[in-house]
Amino acid sequence: MIHDPLQLGVVRFYHGFATAAFGPVAMATIAAFSSKNTGENLSLYSSATIIGRALAPTVGGTAYQAGGYVRVYLIAGIAGILALTFAIRFFHKSKDTENKEAAKVKKYKAENISFFKKLWRLLNYRPLLLVGILEACSYFAYGAFEMVFPLYAKQLYMPTGEIGILLGIQLVGIILFKPLFGRASDQFGRLPMMVTGLLTCSISFFLLALLKSTFAIIPLIFIYGLGFALITASTSALAADVAHEGQLGASLGIMSTLMDVGQTFGPPVIGGISDIYSYSVGIGVLAIIFLIAAIGCIIALINQHKTKQVA
């Protein structure tokens, strides 16, 4: 049905709009139906999305080889319809839930606050903003490292196959351990898990920047994957924890936007630093970013502890 680039651009915009709407709503739905295991359930959802993203290029490439672009988009369309069918089946709301939510919406609308005022209030809500900044820092480093590491490894004469295997192992580690770390954050608190993850990532990046041995790189990449899983297993759940009543979806949407901003700017910024200086310096800068974020998280944890003591 597509015959020119303008039509393709419209379809891509519509797809991006739908994706932007789906993510925060899906996370808000999971958080709303999770009472004591928000971190675990959101982490399971995140791991599922990572699996989908990892499989998509392989499935799409195979479909393209077999039948061109038409088959690729047919498979994507069928997957979307299946997802919609499962969503309608498993997330069908009871009348009680609908009545409760309708009452919440009615109460929220009764405040007579404009959309932009509500948005401004959310953006000025410090706990949510801090969680969003931590998420942005994490994905800034994640996006930058995905771009810089293969080039850095090639400079150390590491075979291309080994580089791919290493990044694959890191991804598998994130997928497997994220739900476990999400459950741990439900039991031991979000901030302690985030501090541990940020410090783990910072130390692994400092060592990656200093050590030039391929034997040292292999365990450090895996350790970084565990650290990243520790951080991201807690951020979404913490955003859900601090969200105001009636603003869960909007809060998670803002956090998701900040995450995308971080992942978008990471590669060009660290790539530019690496071009001017070296790949080691670029990775070292990422280590410093994680360290600063960890210090900020530790300060927040201390303040939280003081508040509990006063209460």
Tab-separated table of C-alpha atoms in Angstrom:
chain	number	residue	atom	x	y	z
A	1	MET	CA	0.000	0.000	0.000
A	2	ILE	CA	2.989	2.343	0.447
A	3	HIS	CA	4.246	3.934	-2.786
A	4	ASP	CA	6.440	6.897	-1.759
A	5	PRO	CA	8.661	8.083	1.161
A	6	LEU	CA	6.022	10.533	2.441
A	7	GLN	CA	3.500	7.745	2.962
A	8	LEU	CA	6.153	5.656	4.710
A	9	GLY	CA	6.951	8.637	6.951
A	10	VAL	CA	3.280	8.927	7.948
A	11	VAL	CA	3.115	5.207	8.792
A	12	ARG	CA	6.345	5.400	10.799
A	13	PHE	CA	5.038	8.432	12.717
A	14	TYR	CA	1.810	6.579	13.489
A	15	HIS	CA	3.813	3.537	14.635
A	16	GLY	CA	5.995	5.714	16.887
A	17	PHE	CA	2.895	7.403	18.319
A	18	ALA	CA	1.322	4.006	19.064
A	19	THR	CA	4.526	2.711	20.662
A	20	ALA	CA	4.825	5.836	22.827
A	21	ALA	CA	1.229	5.353	23.977
A	22	PHE	CA	1.571	1.617	24.614
A	23	GLY	CA	4.702	1.552	26.806
A	24	PRO	CA	3.642	3.826	29.700
A	25	VAL	CA	0.064	2.484	29.653
A	26	ALA	CA	1.295	-1.127	29.824
A	27	MET	CA	3.637	-0.311	32.730
A	28	ALA	CA	0.907	1.647	34.527
A	29	THR	CA	-1.502	-1.295	34.126
A	30	ILE	CA	1.060	-3.719	35.569
A	31	ALA	CA	1.868	-1.363	38.460
A	32	ALA	CA	-1.832	-0.784	39.196
A	33	PHE	CA	-2.546	-4.522	39.430
A	34	SER	CA	0.607	-5.252	41.469
A	35	SER	CA	0.370	-4.748	45.199
A	36	LYS	CA	3.555	-6.074	46.795
A	37	ASN	CA	5.551	-7.259	43.767
A	38	THR	CA	5.609	-4.182	41.524
A	39	GLY	CA	9.351	-4.388	40.902
A	40	GLU	CA	9.259	-8.059	39.930
A	41	ASN	CA	6.291	-7.671	37.559
A	42	LEU	CA	7.644	-4.548	35.848
A	43	SER	CA	11.010	-6.282	35.447
A	44	LEU	CA	9.329	-9.312	33.863
A	45	TYR	CA	7.603	-6.969	31.417
A	46	SER	CA	10.908	-5.236	30.652
A	47	SER	CA	12.687	-8.564	30.083
A	48	ALA	CA	9.899	-9.623	27.715
A	49	THR	CA	10.334	-6.429	25.667
A	50	ILE	CA	14.107	-6.987	25.504
A	51	ILE	CA	13.528	-10.532	24.212
A	52	GLY	CA	11.219	-9.137	21.537
A	53	ARG	CA	13.747	-6.509	20.482
A	54	ALA	CA	16.513	-9.101	20.366
A	55	LEU	CA	14.497	-11.531	18.228
A	56	ALA	CA	13.002	-8.925	15.889
A	57	PRO	CA	16.100	-8.313	13.693
A	58	THR	CA	16.649	-12.050	13.157
A	59	VAL	CA	12.984	-12.775	12.394
A	60	GLY	CA	12.696	-9.667	10.212
A	61	GLY	CA	15.863	-10.477	8.291
A	62	THR	CA	14.738	-14.054	7.678
A	63	ALA	CA	11.296	-12.867	6.534
A	64	TYR	CA	12.875	-10.313	4.202
A	65	GLN	CA	15.077	-12.959	2.627
A	66	ALA	CA	12.040	-15.187	2.122
A	67	GLY	CA	9.515	-12.660	0.810
A	68	GLY	CA	10.764	-9.077	0.906
A	69	TYR	CA	9.331	-6.135	2.851
A	70	VAL	CA	5.732	-7.283	2.404
A	71	ARG	CA	6.311	-10.433	4.451
A	72	VAL	CA	8.156	-8.471	7.159
A	73	TYR	CA	5.256	-6.066	7.647
A	74	LEU	CA	2.696	-8.882	7.490
A	75	ILE	CA	4.481	-10.678	10.340
A	76	ALA	CA	4.667	-7.430	12.330
A	77	GLY	CA	0.952	-6.836	11.741
A	78	ILE	CA	0.002	-10.359	12.812
A	79	ALA	CA	2.125	-9.974	15.966
A	80	GLY	CA	0.322	-6.715	16.757
A	81	ILE	CA	-3.118	-8.290	16.288
A	82	LEU	CA	-2.150	-11.220	18.528
A	83	ALA	CA	-0.941	-8.801	21.210
A	84	LEU	CA	-4.221	-6.862	20.990
A	85	THR	CA	-6.232	-10.088	21.283
A	86	PHE	CA	-4.337	-11.185	24.397
A	87	ALA	CA	-4.678	-7.704	25.908
A	88	ILE	CA	-8.454	-7.699	25.428
A	89	ARG	CA	-8.702	-11.216	26.857
A	90	PHE	CA	-6.472	-10.874	29.929
A	91	PHE	CA	-6.957	-7.212	30.857
A	92	HIS	CA	-10.743	-7.127	30.618
A	93	LYS	CA	-11.838	-5.060	33.593
A	94	SER	CA	-14.577	-5.940	36.034
A	95	LYS	CA	-17.447	-3.512	36.657
A	96	ASP	CA	-16.101	-2.703	40.127
A	97	THR	CA	-12.696	-1.755	38.712
A	98	GLU	CA	-14.309	0.363	36.000
A	99	ASN	CA	-16.505	2.164	38.549
A	100	LYS	CA	-13.519	2.876	40.804
A	101	GLU	CA	-11.439	4.211	37.920
A	102	ALA	CA	-14.359	6.295	36.637
A	103	ALA	CA	-14.696	7.847	40.094
A	104	LYS	CA	-10.970	8.646	40.138
A	105	VAL	CA	-11.136	10.271	36.703
A	106	LYS	CA	-14.231	12.277	37.695
A	107	LYS	CA	-12.519	13.482	40.869
A	108	TYR	CA	-9.350	14.368	38.963
A	109	LYS	CA	-11.282	16.307	36.297
A	110	ALA	CA	-13.192	18.145	39.015
A	111	GLU	CA	-9.974	19.858	40.009
A	112	ASN	CA	-10.356	21.868	36.774
A	113	ILE	CA	-6.619	22.022	36.087
A	114	SER	CA	-5.434	22.399	32.517
A	115	PHE	CA	-3.321	19.713	30.845
A	116	PHE	CA	-0.218	21.915	30.773
A	117	LYS	CA	-0.552	22.801	34.463
A	118	LYS	CA	-0.806	19.107	35.313
A	119	LEU	CA	2.261	18.412	33.165
A	120	TRP	CA	4.183	21.281	34.786
A	121	ARG	CA	3.240	19.985	38.234
A	122	LEU	CA	4.563	16.541	37.298
A	123	LEU	CA	7.814	17.945	35.906
A	124	ASN	CA	8.334	19.916	39.123
A	125	TYR	CA	7.698	16.894	41.318
A	126	ARG	CA	11.228	16.293	42.592
A	127	PRO	CA	11.098	12.562	43.466
A	128	LEU	CA	9.796	11.676	39.993
A	129	LEU	CA	12.288	13.995	38.308
A	130	LEU	CA	15.206	12.418	40.180
A	131	VAL	CA	14.103	8.904	39.187
A	132	GLY	CA	13.778	10.056	35.570
A	133	ILE	CA	17.269	11.582	35.621
A	134	LEU	CA	18.729	8.337	37.009
A	135	GLU	CA	16.958	6.390	34.255
A	136	ALA	CA	18.237	8.866	31.642
A	137	CYS	CA	21.824	8.518	32.944
A	138	SER	CA	21.601	4.715	32.847
A	139	TYR	CA	20.316	4.599	29.265
A	140	PHE	CA	22.691	7.385	28.203
A	141	ALA	CA	25.520	5.052	29.214
A	142	TYR	CA	23.783	1.977	27.777
A	143	GLY	CA	23.298	3.541	24.336
A	144	ALA	CA	26.804	5.009	24.298
A	145	PHE	CA	28.450	1.768	25.395
A	146	GLU	CA	26.646	-0.256	22.717
A	147	MET	CA	28.197	2.076	20.148
A	148	VAL	CA	31.682	2.544	21.661
A	149	PHE	CA	32.487	-0.943	22.949
A	150	PRO	CA	32.646	-2.792	19.581
A	151	LEU	CA	35.046	-0.139	18.250
A	152	TYR	CA	37.115	-0.250	21.439
A	153	ALA	CA	37.246	-4.062	21.324
A	154	LYS	CA	38.329	-4.020	17.667
A	155	GLN	CA	41.138	-1.648	18.656
A	156	LEU	CA	42.275	-4.336	21.124
A	157	TYR	CA	42.257	-6.876	18.232
A	158	MET	CA	39.293	-8.805	19.605
A	159	PRO	CA	37.617	-10.942	16.890
A	160	THR	CA	34.233	-9.705	15.669
A	161	GLY	CA	32.589	-13.005	16.632
A	162	GLU	CA	33.773	-12.696	20.235
A	163	ILE	CA	32.464	-9.126	20.427
A	164	GLY	CA	29.024	-10.304	19.331
A	165	ILE	CA	29.065	-13.190	21.811
A	166	LEU	CA	30.066	-10.857	24.659
A	167	LEU	CA	27.260	-8.403	23.932
A	168	GLY	CA	24.859	-11.339	23.626
A	169	ILE	CA	25.925	-12.733	27.015
A	170	GLN	CA	25.447	-9.288	28.553
A	171	LEU	CA	21.924	-9.088	27.104
A	172	VAL	CA	21.021	-12.588	28.312
A	173	GLY	CA	22.286	-11.662	31.793
A	174	ILE	CA	20.046	-8.582	31.854
A	175	ILE	CA	17.011	-10.600	30.715
A	176	LEU	CA	17.506	-13.406	33.263
A	177	PHE	CA	18.534	-11.395	36.318
A	178	LYS	CA	16.251	-8.373	35.963
A	179	PRO	CA	13.122	-10.107	37.371
A	180	LEU	CA	15.188	-11.507	40.262
A	181	PHE	CA	16.548	-8.053	41.062
A	182	GLY	CA	13.026	-6.635	40.733
A	183	ARG	CA	11.834	-9.087	43.392
A	184	ALA	CA	14.799	-8.121	45.580
A	185	SER	CA	13.872	-4.428	45.244
A	186	ASP	CA	10.351	-5.283	46.463
A	187	GLN	CA	11.880	-6.837	49.593
A	188	PHE	CA	14.898	-4.626	50.356
A	189	GLY	CA	13.896	-1.271	48.857
A	190	ARG	CA	14.511	0.498	45.548
A	191	LEU	CA	17.303	2.910	46.478
A	192	PRO	CA	19.719	0.330	47.984
A	193	MET	CA	19.430	-1.778	44.812
A	194	MET	CA	19.985	1.276	42.613
A	195	VAL	CA	23.050	2.382	44.592
A	196	THR	CA	24.521	-1.126	44.281
A	197	GLY	CA	23.848	-1.184	40.539
A	198	LEU	CA	25.248	2.291	39.887
A	199	LEU	CA	28.447	1.542	41.815
A	200	THR	CA	28.792	-1.827	40.034
A	201	CYS	CA	28.514	-0.144	36.617
A	202	SER	CA	30.907	2.633	37.634
A	203	ILE	CA	33.600	0.220	38.872
A	204	SER	CA	33.282	-2.048	35.828
A	205	PHE	CA	33.618	0.923	33.444
A	206	PHE	CA	36.620	2.334	35.314
A	207	LEU	CA	38.334	-1.057	35.044
A	208	LEU	CA	37.354	-1.386	31.367
A	209	ALA	CA	38.958	1.995	30.684
A	210	LEU	CA	42.165	1.079	32.538
A	211	LEU	CA	42.676	-2.589	31.635
A	212	LYS	CA	43.614	-3.429	28.058
A	213	SER	CA	43.398	-7.220	28.362
A	214	THR	CA	40.664	-9.114	26.537
A	215	PHE	CA	40.643	-11.614	29.422
A	216	ALA	CA	39.671	-8.802	31.809
A	217	ILE	CA	37.002	-7.437	29.452
A	218	ILE	CA	34.941	-10.659	29.390
A	219	PRO	CA	33.969	-10.752	33.116
A	220	LEU	CA	33.679	-6.952	33.299
A	221	ILE	CA	31.084	-6.887	30.511
A	222	PHE	CA	29.004	-9.468	32.373
A	223	ILE	CA	29.357	-7.541	35.657
A	224	TYR	CA	28.229	-4.348	33.899
A	225	GLY	CA	25.146	-6.209	32.616
A	226	LEU	CA	24.280	-7.246	36.174
A	227	GLY	CA	24.751	-3.671	37.398
A	228	PHE	CA	22.508	-2.306	34.657
A	229	ALA	CA	19.851	-4.908	35.529
A	230	LEU	CA	20.059	-3.850	39.196
A	231	ILE	CA	19.409	-0.211	38.283
A	232	THR	CA	16.629	-0.650	35.758
A	233	ALA	CA	14.834	-3.286	37.858
A	234	SER	CA	14.164	-0.557	40.433
A	235	THR	CA	13.640	2.698	38.490
A	236	SER	CA	10.208	1.945	36.967
A	237	ALA	CA	8.928	0.514	40.252
A	238	LEU	CA	10.241	3.545	42.162
A	239	ALA	CA	8.523	5.888	39.697
A	240	ALA	CA	5.283	3.974	40.309
A	241	ASP	CA	5.854	4.204	44.079
A	242	VAL	CA	6.303	7.995	44.116
A	243	ALA	CA	3.572	8.802	41.541
A	244	HIS	CA	0.626	10.893	42.741
A	245	GLU	CA	-2.829	9.293	42.752
A	246	GLY	CA	-4.400	9.456	39.298
A	247	GLN	CA	-1.061	10.242	37.621
A	248	LEU	CA	0.577	6.811	37.426
A	249	GLY	CA	0.484	6.589	33.621
A	250	ALA	CA	1.671	10.170	33.152
A	251	SER	CA	4.522	9.667	35.629
A	252	LEU	CA	5.747	6.515	33.900
A	253	GLY	CA	5.361	8.260	30.535
A	254	ILE	CA	7.627	11.114	31.624
A	255	MET	CA	10.193	8.640	32.933
A	256	SER	CA	10.048	6.721	29.651
A	257	THR	CA	10.603	9.956	27.710
A	258	LEU	CA	13.644	10.856	29.818
A	259	MET	CA	14.988	7.333	29.226
A	260	ASP	CA	14.660	7.793	25.453
A	261	VAL	CA	16.355	11.201	25.643
A	262	GLY	CA	19.298	9.676	27.508
A	263	GLN	CA	19.652	6.769	25.076
A	264	THR	CA	19.446	9.164	22.100
A	265	PHE	CA	22.150	11.559	23.288
A	266	GLY	CA	24.540	8.920	24.674
A	267	PRO	CA	26.088	7.705	21.381
A	268	PRO	CA	26.816	11.138	19.803
A	269	VAL	CA	28.171	12.681	23.024
A	270	ILE	CA	30.447	9.794	24.024
A	271	GLY	CA	31.295	9.150	20.372
A	272	GLY	CA	32.489	12.752	20.058
A	273	ILE	CA	34.568	12.488	23.240
A	274	SER	CA	36.077	9.212	22.012
A	275	ASP	CA	36.976	10.802	18.661
A	276	ILE	CA	38.697	13.757	20.326
A	277	TYR	CA	40.533	11.758	22.988
A	278	SER	CA	40.177	7.947	22.975
A	279	TYR	CA	37.707	5.140	23.569
A	280	SER	CA	39.182	4.629	27.041
A	281	VAL	CA	38.408	8.246	27.929
A	282	GLY	CA	34.855	7.857	26.607
A	283	ILE	CA	34.259	4.772	28.761
A	284	GLY	CA	35.883	6.571	31.711
A	285	VAL	CA	33.392	9.432	31.316
A	286	LEU	CA	30.560	6.892	31.529
A	287	ALA	CA	32.098	5.566	34.756
A	288	ILE	CA	32.118	9.103	36.193
A	289	ILE	CA	28.451	9.606	35.216
A	290	PHE	CA	27.499	6.409	37.045
A	291	LEU	CA	29.555	7.467	40.074
A	292	ILE	CA	27.864	10.897	40.258
A	293	ALA	CA	24.452	9.224	39.946
A	294	ALA	CA	25.401	6.790	42.737
A	295	ILE	CA	26.414	9.671	45.025
A	296	GLY	CA	23.076	11.391	44.350
A	297	CYS	CA	21.264	8.141	45.121
A	298	ILE	CA	23.208	7.687	48.376
A	299	ILE	CA	22.251	11.228	49.456
A	300	ALA	CA	18.584	10.447	48.703
A	301	LEU	CA	18.875	7.207	50.714
A	302	ILE	CA	20.378	9.069	53.701
A	303	ASN	CA	17.613	11.707	53.552
A	304	GLN	CA	14.994	8.954	53.371
A	305	HIS	CA	16.500	7.289	56.449
A	306	LYS	CA	16.501	10.613	58.356
A	307	THR	CA	12.864	11.245	57.427
A	308	LYS	CA	11.869	7.809	58.750
A	309	GLN	CA	13.730	8.465	62.028
A	310	VAL	CA	11.947	11.816	62.501
A	311	ALA	CA	8.582	10.204	61.730
